[in-house]
Coordinates of C-alpha atoms in Angstrom, one line a residue:
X105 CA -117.1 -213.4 -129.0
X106 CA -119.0 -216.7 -128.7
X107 CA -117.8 -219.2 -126.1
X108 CA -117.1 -221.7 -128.8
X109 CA -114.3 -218.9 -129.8
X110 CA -113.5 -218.0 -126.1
X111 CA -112.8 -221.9 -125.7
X112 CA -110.0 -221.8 -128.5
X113 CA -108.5 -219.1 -126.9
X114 CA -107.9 -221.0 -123.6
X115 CA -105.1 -223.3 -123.1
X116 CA -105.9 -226.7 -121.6
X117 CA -103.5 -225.4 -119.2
X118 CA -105.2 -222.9 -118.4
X119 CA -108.6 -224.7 -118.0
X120 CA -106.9 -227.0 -115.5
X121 CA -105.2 -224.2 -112.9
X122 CA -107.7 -221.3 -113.6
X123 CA -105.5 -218.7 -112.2
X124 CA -104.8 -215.4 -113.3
X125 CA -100.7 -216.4 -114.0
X126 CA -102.0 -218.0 -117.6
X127 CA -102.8 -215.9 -120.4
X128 CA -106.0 -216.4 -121.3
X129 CA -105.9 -214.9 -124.6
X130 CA -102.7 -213.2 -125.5
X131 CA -101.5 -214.3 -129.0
X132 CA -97.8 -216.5 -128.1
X133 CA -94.8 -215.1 -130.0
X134 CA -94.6 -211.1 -129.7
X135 CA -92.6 -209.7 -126.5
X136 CA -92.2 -206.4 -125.4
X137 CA -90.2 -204.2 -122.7
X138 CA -92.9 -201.4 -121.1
X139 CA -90.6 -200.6 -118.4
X140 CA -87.2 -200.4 -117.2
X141 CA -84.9 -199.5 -114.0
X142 CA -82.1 -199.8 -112.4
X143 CA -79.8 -198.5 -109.9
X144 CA -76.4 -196.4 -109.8
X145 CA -73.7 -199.1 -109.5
X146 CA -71.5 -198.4 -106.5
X147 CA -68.3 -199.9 -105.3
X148 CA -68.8 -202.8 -102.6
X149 CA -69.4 -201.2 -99.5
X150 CA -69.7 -197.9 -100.1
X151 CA -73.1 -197.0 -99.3
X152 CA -74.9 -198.4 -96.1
X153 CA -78.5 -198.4 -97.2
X154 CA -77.4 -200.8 -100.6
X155 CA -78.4 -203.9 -99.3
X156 CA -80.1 -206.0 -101.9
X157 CA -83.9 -205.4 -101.0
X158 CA -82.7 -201.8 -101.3
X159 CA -81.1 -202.6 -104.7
X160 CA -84.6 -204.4 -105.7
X161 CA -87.1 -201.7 -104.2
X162 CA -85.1 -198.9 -106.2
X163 CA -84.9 -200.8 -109.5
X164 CA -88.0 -202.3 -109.4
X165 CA -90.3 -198.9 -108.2
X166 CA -88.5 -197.3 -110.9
X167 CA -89.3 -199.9 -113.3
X168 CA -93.1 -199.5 -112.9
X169 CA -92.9 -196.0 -112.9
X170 CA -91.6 -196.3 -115.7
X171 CA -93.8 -198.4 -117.2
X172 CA -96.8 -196.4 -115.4
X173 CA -98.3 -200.2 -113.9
X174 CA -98.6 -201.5 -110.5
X175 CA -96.9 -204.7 -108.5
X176 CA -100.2 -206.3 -108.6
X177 CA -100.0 -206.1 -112.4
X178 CA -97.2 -208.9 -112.3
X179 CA -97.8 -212.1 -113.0
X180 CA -94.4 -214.1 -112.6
X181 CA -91.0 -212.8 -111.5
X182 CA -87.6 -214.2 -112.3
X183 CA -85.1 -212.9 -110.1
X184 CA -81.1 -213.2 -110.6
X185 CA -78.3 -212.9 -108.1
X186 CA -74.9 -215.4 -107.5
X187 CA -73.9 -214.2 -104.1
X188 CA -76.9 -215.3 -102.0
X189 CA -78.5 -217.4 -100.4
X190 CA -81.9 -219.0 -101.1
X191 CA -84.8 -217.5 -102.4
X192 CA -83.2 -214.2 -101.9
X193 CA -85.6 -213.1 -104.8
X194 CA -88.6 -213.5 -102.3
X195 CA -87.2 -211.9 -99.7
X196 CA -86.1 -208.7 -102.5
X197 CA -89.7 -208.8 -103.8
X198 CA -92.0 -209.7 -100.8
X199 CA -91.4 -205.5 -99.2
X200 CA -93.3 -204.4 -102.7
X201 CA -95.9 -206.7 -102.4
X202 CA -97.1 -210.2 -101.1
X203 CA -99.2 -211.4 -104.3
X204 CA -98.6 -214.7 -104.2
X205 CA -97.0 -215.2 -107.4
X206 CA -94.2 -217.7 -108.9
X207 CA -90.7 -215.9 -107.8
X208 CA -87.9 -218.0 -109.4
X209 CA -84.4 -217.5 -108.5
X210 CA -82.0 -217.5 -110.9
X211 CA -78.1 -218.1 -111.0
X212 CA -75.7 -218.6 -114.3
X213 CA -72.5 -216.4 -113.6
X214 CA -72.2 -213.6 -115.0
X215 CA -75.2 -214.3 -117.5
X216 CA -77.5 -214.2 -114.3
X217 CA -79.7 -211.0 -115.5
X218 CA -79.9 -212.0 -118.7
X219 CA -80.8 -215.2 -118.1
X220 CA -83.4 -213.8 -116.1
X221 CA -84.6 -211.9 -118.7
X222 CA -84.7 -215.0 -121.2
X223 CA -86.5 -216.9 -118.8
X224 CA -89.0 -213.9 -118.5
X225 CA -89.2 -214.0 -122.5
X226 CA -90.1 -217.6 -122.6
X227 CA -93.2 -217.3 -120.3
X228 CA -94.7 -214.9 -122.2
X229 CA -94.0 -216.0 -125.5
X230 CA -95.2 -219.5 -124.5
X231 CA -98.4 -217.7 -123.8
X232 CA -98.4 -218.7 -119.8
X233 CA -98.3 -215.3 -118.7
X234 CA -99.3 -211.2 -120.2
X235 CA -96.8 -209.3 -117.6
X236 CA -93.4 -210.2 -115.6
X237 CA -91.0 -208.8 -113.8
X238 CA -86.9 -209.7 -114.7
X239 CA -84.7 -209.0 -111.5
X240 CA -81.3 -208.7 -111.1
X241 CA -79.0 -207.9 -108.1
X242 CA -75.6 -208.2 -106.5
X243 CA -74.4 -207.1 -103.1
X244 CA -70.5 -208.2 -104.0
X245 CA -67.4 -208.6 -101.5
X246 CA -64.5 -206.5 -102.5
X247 CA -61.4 -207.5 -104.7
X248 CA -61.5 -210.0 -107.4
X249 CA -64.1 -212.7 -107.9
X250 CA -63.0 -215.7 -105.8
X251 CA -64.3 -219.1 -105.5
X252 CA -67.1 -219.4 -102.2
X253 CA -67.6 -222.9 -101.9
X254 CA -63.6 -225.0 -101.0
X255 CA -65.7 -228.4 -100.2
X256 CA -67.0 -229.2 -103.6
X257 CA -66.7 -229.2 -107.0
X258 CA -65.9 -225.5 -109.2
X259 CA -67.8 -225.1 -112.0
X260 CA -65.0 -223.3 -114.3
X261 CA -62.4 -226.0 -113.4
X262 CA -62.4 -227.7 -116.9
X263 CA -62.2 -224.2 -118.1
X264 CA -58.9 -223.6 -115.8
X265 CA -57.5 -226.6 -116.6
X266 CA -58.4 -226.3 -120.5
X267 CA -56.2 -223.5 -120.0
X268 CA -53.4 -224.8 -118.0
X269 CA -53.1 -227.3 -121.2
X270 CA -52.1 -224.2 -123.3
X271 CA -50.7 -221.2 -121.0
X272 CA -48.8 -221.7 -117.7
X273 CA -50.4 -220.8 -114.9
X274 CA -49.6 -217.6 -112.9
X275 CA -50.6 -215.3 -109.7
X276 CA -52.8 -213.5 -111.2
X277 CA -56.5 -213.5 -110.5
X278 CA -58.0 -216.4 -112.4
X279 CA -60.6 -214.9 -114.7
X280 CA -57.8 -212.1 -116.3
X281 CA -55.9 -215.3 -117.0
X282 CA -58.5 -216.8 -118.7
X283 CA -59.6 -213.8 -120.6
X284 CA -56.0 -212.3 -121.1
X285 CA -54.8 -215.6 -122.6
X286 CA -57.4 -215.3 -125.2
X287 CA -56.3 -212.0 -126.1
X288 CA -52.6 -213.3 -126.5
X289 CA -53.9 -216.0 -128.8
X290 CA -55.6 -213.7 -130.6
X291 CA -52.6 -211.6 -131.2
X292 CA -50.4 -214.5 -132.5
X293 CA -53.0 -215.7 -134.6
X294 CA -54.0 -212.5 -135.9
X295 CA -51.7 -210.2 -135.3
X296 CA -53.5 -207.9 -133.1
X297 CA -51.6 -205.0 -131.0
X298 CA -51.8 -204.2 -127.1
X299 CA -53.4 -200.6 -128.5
X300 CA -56.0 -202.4 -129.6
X301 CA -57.0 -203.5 -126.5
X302 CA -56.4 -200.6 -124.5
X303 CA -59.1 -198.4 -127.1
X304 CA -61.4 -200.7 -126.1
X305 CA -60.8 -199.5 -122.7
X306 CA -60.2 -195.8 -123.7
X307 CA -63.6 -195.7 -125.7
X308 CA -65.6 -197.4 -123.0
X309 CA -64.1 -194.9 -120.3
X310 CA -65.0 -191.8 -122.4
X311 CA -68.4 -193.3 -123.0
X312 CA -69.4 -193.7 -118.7
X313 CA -68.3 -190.1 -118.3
X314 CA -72.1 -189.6 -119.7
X315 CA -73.7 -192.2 -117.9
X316 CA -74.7 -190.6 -114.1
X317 CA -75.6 -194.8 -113.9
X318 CA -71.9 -195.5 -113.9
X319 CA -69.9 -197.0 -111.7
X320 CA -66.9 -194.8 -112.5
X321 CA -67.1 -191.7 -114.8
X322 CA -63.5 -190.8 -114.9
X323 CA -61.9 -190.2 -118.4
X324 CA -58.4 -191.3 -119.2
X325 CA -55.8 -190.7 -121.8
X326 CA -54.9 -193.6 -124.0
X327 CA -51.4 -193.6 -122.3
X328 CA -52.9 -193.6 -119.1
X329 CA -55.0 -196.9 -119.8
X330 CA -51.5 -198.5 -121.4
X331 CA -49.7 -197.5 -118.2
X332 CA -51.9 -198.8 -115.8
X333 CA -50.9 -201.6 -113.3
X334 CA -50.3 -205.0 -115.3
X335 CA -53.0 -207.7 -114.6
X336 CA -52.0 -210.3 -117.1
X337 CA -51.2 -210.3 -120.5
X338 CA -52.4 -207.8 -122.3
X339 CA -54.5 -206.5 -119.3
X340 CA -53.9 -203.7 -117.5
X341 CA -55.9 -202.5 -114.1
X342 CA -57.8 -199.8 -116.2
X343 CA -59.0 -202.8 -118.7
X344 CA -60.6 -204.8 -116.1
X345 CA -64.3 -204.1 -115.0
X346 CA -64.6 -204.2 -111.3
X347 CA -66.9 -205.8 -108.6
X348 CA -69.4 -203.9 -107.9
X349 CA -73.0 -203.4 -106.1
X350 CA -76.4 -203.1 -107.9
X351 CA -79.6 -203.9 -109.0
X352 CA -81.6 -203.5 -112.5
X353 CA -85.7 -204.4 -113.6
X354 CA -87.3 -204.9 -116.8
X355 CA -91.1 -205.8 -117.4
X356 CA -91.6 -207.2 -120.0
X357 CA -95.1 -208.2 -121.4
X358 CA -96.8 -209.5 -124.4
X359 CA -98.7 -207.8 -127.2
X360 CA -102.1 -208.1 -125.6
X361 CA -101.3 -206.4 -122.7
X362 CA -99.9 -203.7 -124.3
X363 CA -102.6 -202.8 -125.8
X364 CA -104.9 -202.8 -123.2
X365 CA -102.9 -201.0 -120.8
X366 CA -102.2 -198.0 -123.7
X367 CA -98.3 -199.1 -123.8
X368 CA -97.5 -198.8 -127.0
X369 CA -95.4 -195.3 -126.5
X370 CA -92.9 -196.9 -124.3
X371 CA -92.6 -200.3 -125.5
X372 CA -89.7 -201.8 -126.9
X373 CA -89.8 -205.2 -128.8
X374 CA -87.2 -208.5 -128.0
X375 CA -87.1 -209.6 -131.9
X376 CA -85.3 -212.4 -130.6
X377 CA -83.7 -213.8 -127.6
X378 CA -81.2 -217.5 -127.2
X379 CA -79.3 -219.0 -124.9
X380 CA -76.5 -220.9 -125.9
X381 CA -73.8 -223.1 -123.6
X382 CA -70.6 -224.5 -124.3
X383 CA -70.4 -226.9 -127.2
X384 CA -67.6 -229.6 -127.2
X385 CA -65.4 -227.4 -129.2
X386 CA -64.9 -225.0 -126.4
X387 CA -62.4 -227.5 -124.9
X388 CA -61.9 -229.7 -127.9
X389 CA -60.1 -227.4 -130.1
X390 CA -57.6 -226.1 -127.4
X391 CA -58.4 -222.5 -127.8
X392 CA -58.0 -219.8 -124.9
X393 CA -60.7 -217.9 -127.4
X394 CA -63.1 -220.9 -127.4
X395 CA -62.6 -221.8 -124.1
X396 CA -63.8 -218.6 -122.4
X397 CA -67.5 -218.3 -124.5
X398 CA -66.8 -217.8 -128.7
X399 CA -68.6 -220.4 -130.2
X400 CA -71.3 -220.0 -127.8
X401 CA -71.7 -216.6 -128.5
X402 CA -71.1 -217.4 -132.3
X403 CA -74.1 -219.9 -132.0
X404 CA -76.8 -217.6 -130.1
X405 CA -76.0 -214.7 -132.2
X406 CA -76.4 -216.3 -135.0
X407 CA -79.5 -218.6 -133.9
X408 CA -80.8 -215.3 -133.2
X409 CA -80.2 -213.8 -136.7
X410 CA -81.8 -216.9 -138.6
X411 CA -85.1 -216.7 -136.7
X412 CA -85.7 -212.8 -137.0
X413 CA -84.5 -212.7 -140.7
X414 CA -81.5 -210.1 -139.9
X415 CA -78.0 -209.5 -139.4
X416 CA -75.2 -207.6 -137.3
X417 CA -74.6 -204.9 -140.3
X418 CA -78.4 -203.9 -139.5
X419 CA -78.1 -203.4 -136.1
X420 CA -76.9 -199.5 -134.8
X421 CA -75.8 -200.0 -131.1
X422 CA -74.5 -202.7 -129.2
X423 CA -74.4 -203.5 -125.2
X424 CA -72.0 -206.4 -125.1
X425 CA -70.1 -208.4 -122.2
X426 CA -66.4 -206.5 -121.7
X427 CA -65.6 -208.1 -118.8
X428 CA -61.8 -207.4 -120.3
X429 CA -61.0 -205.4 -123.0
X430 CA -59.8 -208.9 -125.0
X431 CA -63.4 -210.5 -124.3
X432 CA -65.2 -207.4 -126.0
X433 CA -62.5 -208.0 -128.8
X434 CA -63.1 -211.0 -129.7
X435 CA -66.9 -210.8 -129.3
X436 CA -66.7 -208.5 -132.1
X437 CA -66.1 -211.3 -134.5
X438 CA -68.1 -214.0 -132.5
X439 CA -71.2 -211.8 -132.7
X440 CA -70.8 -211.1 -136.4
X441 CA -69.9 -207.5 -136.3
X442 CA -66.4 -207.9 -138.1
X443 CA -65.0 -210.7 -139.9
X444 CA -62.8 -213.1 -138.1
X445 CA -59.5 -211.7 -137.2
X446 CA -60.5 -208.5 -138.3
X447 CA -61.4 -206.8 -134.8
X448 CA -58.4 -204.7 -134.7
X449 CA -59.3 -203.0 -137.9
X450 CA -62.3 -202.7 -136.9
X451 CA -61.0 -200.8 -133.9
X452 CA -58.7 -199.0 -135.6
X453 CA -62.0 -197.7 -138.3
X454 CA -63.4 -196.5 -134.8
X455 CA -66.2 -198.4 -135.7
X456 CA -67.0 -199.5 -132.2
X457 CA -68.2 -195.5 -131.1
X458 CA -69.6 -192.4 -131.7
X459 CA -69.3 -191.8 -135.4
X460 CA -68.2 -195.1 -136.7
X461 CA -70.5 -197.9 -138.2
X462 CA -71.2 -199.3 -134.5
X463 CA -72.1 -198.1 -131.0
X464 CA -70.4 -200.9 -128.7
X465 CA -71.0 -200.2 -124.7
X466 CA -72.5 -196.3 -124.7
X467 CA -72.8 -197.4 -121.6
X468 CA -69.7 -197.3 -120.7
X469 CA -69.8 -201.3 -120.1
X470 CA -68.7 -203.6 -117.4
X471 CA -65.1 -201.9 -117.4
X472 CA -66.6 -198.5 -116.7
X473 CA -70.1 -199.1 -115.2
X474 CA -69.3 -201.9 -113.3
X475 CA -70.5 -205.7 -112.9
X476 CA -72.6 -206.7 -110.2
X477 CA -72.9 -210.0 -111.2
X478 CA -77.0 -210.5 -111.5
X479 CA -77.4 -207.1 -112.2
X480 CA -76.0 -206.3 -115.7
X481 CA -77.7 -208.4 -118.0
X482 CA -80.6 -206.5 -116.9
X483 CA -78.8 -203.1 -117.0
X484 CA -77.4 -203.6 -120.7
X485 CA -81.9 -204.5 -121.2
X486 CA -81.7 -201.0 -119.5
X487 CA -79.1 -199.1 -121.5
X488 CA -80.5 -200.8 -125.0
X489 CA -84.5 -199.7 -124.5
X490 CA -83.1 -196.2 -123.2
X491 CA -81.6 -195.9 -127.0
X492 CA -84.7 -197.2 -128.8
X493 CA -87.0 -194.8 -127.1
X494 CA -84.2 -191.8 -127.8
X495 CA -84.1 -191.4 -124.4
X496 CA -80.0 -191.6 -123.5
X497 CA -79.2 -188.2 -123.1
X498 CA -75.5 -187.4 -124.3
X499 CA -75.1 -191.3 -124.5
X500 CA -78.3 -190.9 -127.2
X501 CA -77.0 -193.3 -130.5
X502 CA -78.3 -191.1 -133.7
X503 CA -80.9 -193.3 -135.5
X504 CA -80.7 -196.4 -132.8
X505 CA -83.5 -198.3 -134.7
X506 CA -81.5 -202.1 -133.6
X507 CA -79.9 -202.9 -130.9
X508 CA -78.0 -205.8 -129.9
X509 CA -77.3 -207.4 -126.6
X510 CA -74.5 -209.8 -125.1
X511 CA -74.0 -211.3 -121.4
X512 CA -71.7 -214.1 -120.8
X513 CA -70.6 -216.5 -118.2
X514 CA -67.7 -218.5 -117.4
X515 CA -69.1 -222.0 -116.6
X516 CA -71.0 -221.5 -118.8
X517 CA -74.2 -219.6 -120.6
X518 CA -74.0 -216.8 -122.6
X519 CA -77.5 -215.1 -124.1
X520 CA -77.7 -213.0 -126.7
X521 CA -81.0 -210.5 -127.8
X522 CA -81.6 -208.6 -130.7
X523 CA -84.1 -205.5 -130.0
X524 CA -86.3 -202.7 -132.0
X525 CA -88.6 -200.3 -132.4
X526 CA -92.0 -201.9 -132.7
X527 CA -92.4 -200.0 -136.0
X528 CA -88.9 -202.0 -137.7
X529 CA -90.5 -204.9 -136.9
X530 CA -93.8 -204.3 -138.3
X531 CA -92.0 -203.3 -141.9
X532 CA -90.7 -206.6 -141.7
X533 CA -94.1 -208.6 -141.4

C-alpha cells in the first residue's frame, strides 16, 4: 500500500493522539461479538467470594477464553454497575491487567449492561477503536429495589407521580406498582386475563430449569404461579424477577480485527443497535403502559428495523426485559412481535416458546435468571450469541438465524439490538 493510501486510511484523529486506542484502518460500520461470559447469578449474599472484582474476573477470563484473545488485546472498556461507588470499573478491571486504557463507568438502571454494550458498539463503529471489552456487574442488597440516596432528587419521581395521577398508591413495592398498573390497563383496554400473565411466568420458569446460569431453576405448575403471594395487581411473587448478584462480558470488535485474529468461527454480528429515552408521550398521554418504557421501546425497535432493512416476523428468538410478567407483555406489542392489544393471543398461540413462531427469554429471563442490575443487559448479549453459534444446549432455539434483544430502565433508557449470523447479513448486502 503506498503512503498516499495509508494516509486515507488514518483519521485526523488518529494523526493527532497516535495511540494504539484508534483504529488505524478498520473500515467504520460492521460490529461483531468474538467473545462472551458471564457468571451464575446467585441470590445476594449467598456466596462469600462474589464480590464484584470476583464477578468481573470470572466473566471477563471467560469472555477471552472464549474469544481465544488476551487483556492486552483490549483497547477501551465500558463497564456497568448502579450500586457502587466510583470508578468501580477500574477497580473490577485493574486485577486482569494495568494497560492503561479508557475504563468508562456506566449507570442507566436497569439498562446499565446494555447501555454498556451500546456504548461499546459506537466506538467501534465510529472507527476509534478494533477491540473492547462491555462489563456488567451488581453486588445487590437483599429485598426489593429501594431508593439509596433520601437527600436529593429520585430519578423515577415523575414516573411515580405520573402514576399516582391514574392509580392510587399502595404498600407495595414501588416498581410492581408501576409495572402491575400497566398490566391492569392493559386488561381494561384490551381485555387481557390474569392467565395471561402468569404463562408468561410459567413459560419462563420451565425455560431456567435448562439454564445451569440461572438464578433459580425450579419448575412450577401454572396453578402454582397463580397462587403465589399477591404483589400487586396482577403480580404475584412467582411473576417478579428478584435481586440478585452477577457479572456478564462481551468483546466485541470490528471487521478488521476479526479477520486478522482468525475469528470469524465465533463471531456473531450486532445488525443494529439504539438507544431510545422517554419521549413526552410517556407522561403526556396518561398511560401506566407508556409511562413505564412503550414508546421508547416502540421507537428503538423500530429505529432499529428501518436501518438494517428487517422486521420482528424475521427474527427466531428473543431476550427481552421481564422485569414482571405485564412488562414482557406488553413489550410484545411495543417491540413489533404481535399487533397492539393482541399479546394475549399471542400467548395463548404459545408463540412466545419452544414450538411456537417465537422464542421469548430461553433464558429463563429476569423472573427466572435473575437481575443484577448492570449485569443482564450483558447476559441477554450472552444468551443471544450462545443461540446464533448453536451452542445453548437444551435451551438451543432450532434454526436461531435472528435474534432480538431488549433491556429497559425506569428513569429512563431502554436499548434495543437486533443480531445474526455473519452469513444472514452477507445475503442481505
Amino acid at each position: 500500500m503506498s503512503s498516499l493510501a495509508k494516509a486515507v486510511l488514518i483519521s485526523p484523529i488518529t494523526k493527532l493522539f497516535g495511540y494504539r486506542t484508534m483504529a488505524t484502518g478498520a473500515s467504520p460500520g460492521r460490529v461483531f461479538v468474538v467473545g462472551v461470559g458471564m457468571t451464575k447469578f446467585e441470590k445476594p449474599g449467598s456466596r462469600d467470594d462474589f464480590d464484584y472484582p470476583d464477578m468481573a474476573k470470572e466473566c471477563v477470563e471467560s469472555a477471552m477464553t472464549d474469544a481465544k484473545l488476551k487483556y492486552d488485546q483490549v483497547e477501551q472498556a465500558c463497564v456497568g454497575y448502579v450500586y457502587g461507588d466510583s470508578t468501580c470499573g477500574q477497580r473490577a478491571l485493574y486485577p486482569l491487567g494495568m494497560t492503561g486504557i479508557p475504563i468508562y463507568n456506566v449507570n442507566n438502571n436497569c439498562a446499565t449492561g446494555s447501555s454498556a454494550l451500546h456504548l461499546a458498539y459506537q466506538l467501534i463503529s465510529g472507527g476509534l477503536s478494533n477491540c473492547v471489552l462491555a462489563l456488567g456487574f451488581e453486588k445487590m442488597q437483599k429485598g426489593s429495589l429501594a431508593s439509596v440516596f433520601s437527600d436529593r432528587a429520585n430519578p423515577i419521581q415523575p414516573h411515580v407521580e405520573n402514576m399516582m395521577e391514574l392509580r392510587e398508591l399502595t404498600a407495595s413495592p414501588m416498581a410492581a406498582q408501576l409495572f402491575g398498573n400497566a398490566g391492569l390497563e392493559h386488561m381494561e383496554k384490551y381485555g387481557t386475563k390474569e392467565e395471561h400473565f402468569a404463562k408468561i411466568a410459567w413459560k419462563n420458569h420451565n425455560h431456567s430449569a435448562n439454564n445451569p446460569k440461572s438464578q433459580f431453576q425450579d419448575k412450577y405448575t401454572l396453578e402454582q404461579i397463580q397462587n403465589a403471594p399477591k404483589i400487586h395487581g396482577v403480580l404475584t411473587k412467582l411473576q417478579c424477577c428478584p435481586t440478585s448478584d452477577g457479572g456478564a462480558a462481551a468483546i466485541l470488535a470490528s471487521q478488521q480485527f476479526v479477520q486478522e485474529n482468525g475469528l470469524q468461527d465465533k463471531a456473531i454480528e450486532i445488525l443494529g443497535i439504539e438507544m431510545r429515552t422517554d419521549p413526552s408521550s410517556s407522561f403526556k398521554d396518561k398511560s401506566c403502559i407508556k409511562n413505564v418504557g412503550y414508546d421508547m421501546t416502540k421507537m428503538a425497535a423500530d429505529s432499529v428495523f428501518q436501518k438494517t432493512g428487517l422486521s420482528a416476523t424475521d427474527v427466531q428468538v428473543v431476550e427481552l426485559h421481564d422485569c414482571f410478567s405485564a412488562n414482557e407483555l406488553i413489550t410484545y406489542e411495543a417491540l413489533g412481535l404481535c399487533e397492539e392489544g393482541k399479546a394475549g393471543e399471542l400467548i395463548d398461540r404459545n408463540d412466545n416458546t419452544y414450538g411456537g413462531k417465537y422464542v421469548v427469554n430461553p433464558s429463563g429471563g429476569l423472573i427466572s435468571k435473575g437481575h443484577p442490575l448492570g449485569a443482564t443487559g450483558l447476559a441477554q448479549c450472552y444468551e443471544l450469541t450462545s443461540q446464533l453459534r448453536g451452542e445453548a444446549g437444551p435451551r438451543q432455539v432450532e434454526g436461531a438465524r435472528l435474534a432480538l434483544q431488549h433491556n429497559l430502565g425506569l428513569g429512563g433508557a431502554c436499548v434495543v439490538a437486533l443480531y445474526a449470523k455473519p452469513e444472514l447479513k452477507q445475503a442481505k448486502l
